[in-house]
Amino acid sequence: LLEVNDERNIQKLRDYRRRQEHLIFQIAFYASNSFNNLDYCFDILKGSQTDFFLCIKALNAYKNGDHTDSLKLFYQYFEGKSFLLEHYLINKTYGTLLFKENQLQQARILLQKAVEKRPDDVELHQLLRELYLQLNLKFESEIEGSILEQLGVLP
């Protein structure tokens, strides 16, 4: 009887630990939508078994002006992955880096995902407008111009 209870308790502890790790990841995921929270994210993810740590490092490198390292870390994280993260700052930052590298189609996908999360981000709309112009997408560029007018940026 004691062995069964011990095994049950061990399983409960494992389940609690998995839930705890999931919650820690969720907190870091949402907190990392601001450059101001990156140190906190580093702290709570210490010892965690997640490759998302690469995204935190990439954001931090970008914040510190090391765009080359940031791009490498994003490449490393997304290599072999066929999904986008539902994450405003990662999509905006990685999309911006790809735009600067003239990888316009990939940048477009990420920046569009970022603007879904923050439709009031003027900088994103300006970048998308420029990207659409470079891709010769006049209609999309005009839409971004209209959005910027609505946001009070263009006359």
GROMACS .gro file of C-alpha atoms in nm:
model
  155
    1LEU     CA    1   0.000   0.000   0.000
    2LEU     CA    2   0.280   0.242   0.083
    3GLU     CA    3   0.455   0.173  -0.249
    4VAL     CA    4   0.139   0.251  -0.448
    5ASN     CA    5   0.097   0.582  -0.265
    6ASP     CA    6   0.464   0.666  -0.316
    7GLU     CA    7   0.433   0.599  -0.689
    8ARG     CA    8   0.114   0.805  -0.707
    9ASN     CA    9   0.283   1.093  -0.522
   10ILE     CA   10   0.583   1.077  -0.753
   11GLN     CA   11   0.351   1.095  -1.053
   12LYS     CA   12   0.166   1.390  -0.901
   13LEU     CA   13   0.496   1.571  -0.846
   14ARG     CA   14   0.594   1.508  -1.208
   15ASP     CA   15   0.259   1.643  -1.325
   16TYR     CA   16   0.295   1.953  -1.106
   17ARG     CA   17   0.649   2.010  -1.238
   18ARG     CA   18   0.527   1.986  -1.600
   19ARG     CA   19   0.251   2.236  -1.529
   20GLN     CA   20   0.495   2.464  -1.351
   21GLU     CA   21   0.734   2.456  -1.650
   22HIS     CA   22   0.445   2.528  -1.885
   23LEU     CA   23   0.336   2.827  -1.675
   24ILE     CA   24   0.691   2.960  -1.657
   25PHE     CA   25   0.717   2.932  -2.034
   26GLN     CA   26   0.384   3.113  -2.081
   27ILE     CA   27   0.492   3.394  -1.850
   28ALA     CA   28   0.822   3.434  -2.035
   29PHE     CA   29   0.645   3.415  -2.371
   30TYR     CA   30   0.405   3.697  -2.289
   31ALA     CA   31   0.654   3.906  -2.092
   32SER     CA   32   0.902   3.894  -2.381
   33ASN     CA   33   0.668   4.108  -2.592
   34SER     CA   34   0.853   4.404  -2.441
   35PHE     CA   35   1.227   4.468  -2.458
   36ASN     CA   36   1.200   4.597  -2.100
   37ASN     CA   37   1.113   4.250  -1.969
   38LEU     CA   38   1.396   4.048  -2.125
   39ASP     CA   39   1.611   4.032  -1.809
   40TYR     CA   40   1.310   3.896  -1.620
   41CYS     CA   41   1.257   3.637  -1.893
   42PHE     CA   42   1.620   3.527  -1.869
   43ASP     CA   43   1.579   3.486  -1.494
   44ILE     CA   44   1.262   3.278  -1.501
   45LEU     CA   45   1.381   3.056  -1.787
   46LYS     CA   46   1.709   2.961  -1.616
   47GLY     CA   47   1.736   2.586  -1.612
   48SER     CA   48   1.437   2.546  -1.839
   49GLN     CA   49   1.451   2.297  -2.125
   50THR     CA   50   1.311   2.521  -2.399
   51ASP     CA   51   1.464   2.639  -2.723
   52PHE     CA   52   1.252   2.953  -2.688
   53PHE     CA   53   1.550   3.082  -2.490
   54LEU     CA   54   1.710   3.144  -2.832
   55CYS     CA   55   1.435   3.395  -2.913
   56ILE     CA   56   1.494   3.577  -2.585
   57LYS     CA   57   1.866   3.592  -2.666
   58ALA     CA   58   1.789   3.715  -3.019
   59LEU     CA   59   1.563   3.991  -2.888
   60ASN     CA   60   1.827   4.091  -2.635
   61ALA     CA   61   2.098   4.102  -2.903
   62TYR     CA   62   1.872   4.321  -3.118
   63LYS     CA   63   1.798   4.548  -2.822
   64ASN     CA   64   2.174   4.585  -2.767
   65GLY     CA   65   2.235   4.671  -3.132
   66ASP     CA   66   2.388   4.339  -3.237
   67HIS     CA   67   2.164   4.272  -3.533
   68THR     CA   68   2.399   4.012  -3.685
   69ASP     CA   69   2.387   3.793  -3.374
   70SER     CA   70   2.015   3.851  -3.340
   71LEU     CA   71   1.954   3.730  -3.695
   72LYS     CA   72   2.172   3.422  -3.638
   73LEU     CA   73   1.982   3.333  -3.321
   74PHE     CA   74   1.645   3.373  -3.494
   75TYR     CA   75   1.767   3.157  -3.784
   76GLN     CA   76   1.879   2.896  -3.532
   77TYR     CA   77   1.543   2.896  -3.354
   78PHE     CA   78   1.324   2.885  -3.665
   79GLU     CA   79   1.541   2.638  -3.858
   80GLY     CA   80   1.327   2.337  -3.945
   81LYS     CA   81   1.014   2.488  -3.792
   82SER     CA   82   0.712   2.530  -4.017
   83PHE     CA   83   0.506   2.757  -3.794
   84LEU     CA   84   0.491   3.118  -3.683
   85LEU     CA   85   0.479   3.222  -3.323
   86GLU     CA   86   0.182   3.423  -3.203
   87HIS     CA   87   0.431   3.674  -3.067
   88TYR     CA   88   0.429   4.043  -3.156
   89LEU     CA   89   0.788   4.143  -3.075
   90ILE     CA   90   0.957   3.834  -3.219
   91ASN     CA   91   0.767   3.867  -3.547
   92LYS     CA   92   0.832   4.242  -3.567
   93THR     CA   93   1.200   4.213  -3.482
   94TYR     CA   94   1.278   3.911  -3.699
   95GLY     CA   95   1.067   4.054  -3.982
   96THR     CA   96   1.256   4.384  -3.961
   97LEU     CA   97   1.590   4.202  -3.976
   98LEU     CA   98   1.478   3.997  -4.276
   99PHE     CA   99   1.355   4.315  -4.446
  100LYS     CA  100   1.699   4.471  -4.399
  101GLU     CA  101   1.851   4.154  -4.546
  102ASN     CA  102   1.621   4.194  -4.849
  103GLN     CA  103   1.438   3.869  -4.769
  104LEU     CA  104   1.113   4.044  -4.846
  105GLN     CA  105   0.871   3.752  -4.875
  106GLN     CA  106   0.973   3.607  -4.539
  107ALA     CA  107   0.972   3.954  -4.384
  108ARG     CA  108   0.623   4.016  -4.519
  109ILE     CA  109   0.483   3.707  -4.346
  110LEU     CA  110   0.635   3.797  -4.010
  111LEU     CA  111   0.547   4.165  -4.023
  112GLN     CA  112   0.188   4.089  -4.119
  113LYS     CA  113   0.165   3.853  -3.822
  114ALA     CA  114   0.310   4.122  -3.593
  115VAL     CA  115   0.062   4.385  -3.712
  116GLU     CA  116  -0.223   4.142  -3.635
  117LYS     CA  117  -0.111   4.155  -3.273
  118ARG     CA  118  -0.055   4.533  -3.261
  119PRO     CA  119  -0.259   4.706  -3.531
  120ASP     CA  120  -0.177   5.048  -3.384
  121ASP     CA  121   0.201   5.011  -3.432
  122VAL     CA  122   0.284   5.298  -3.668
  123GLU     CA  123   0.640   5.177  -3.727
  124LEU     CA  124   0.509   4.840  -3.846
  125HIS     CA  125   0.267   4.999  -4.090
  126GLN     CA  126   0.543   5.223  -4.225
  127LEU     CA  127   0.769   4.922  -4.272
  128LEU     CA  128   0.493   4.721  -4.440
  129ARG     CA  129   0.416   5.010  -4.673
  130GLU     CA  130   0.782   5.030  -4.776
  131LEU     CA  131   0.800   4.652  -4.814
  132TYR     CA  132   0.489   4.647  -5.036
  133LEU     CA  133   0.639   4.920  -5.253
  134GLN     CA  134   0.956   4.715  -5.294
  135LEU     CA  135   0.748   4.409  -5.385
  136ASN     CA  136   0.553   4.624  -5.633
  137LEU     CA  137   0.225   4.562  -5.446
  138LYS     CA  138   0.062   4.898  -5.509
  139PHE     CA  139  -0.280   4.810  -5.367
  140GLU     CA  140  -0.137   4.680  -5.037
  141SER     CA  141   0.090   4.985  -5.014
  142GLU     CA  142  -0.210   5.215  -5.059
  143ILE     CA  143  -0.396   5.030  -4.784
  144GLU     CA  144  -0.101   5.083  -4.550
  145GLY     CA  145  -0.101   5.451  -4.649
  146SER     CA  146  -0.470   5.473  -4.556
  147ILE     CA  147  -0.403   5.306  -4.223
  148LEU     CA  148  -0.121   5.551  -4.153
  149GLU     CA  149  -0.357   5.839  -4.232
  150GLN     CA  150  -0.610   5.696  -3.988
  151LEU     CA  151  -0.336   5.670  -3.727
  152GLY     CA  152  -0.261   6.038  -3.786
  153VAL     CA  153   0.084   5.990  -3.938
  154LEU     CA  154   0.020   6.090  -4.300
  155PRO     CA  155  -0.171   6.403  -4.403
   0.00000   0.00000   0.00000
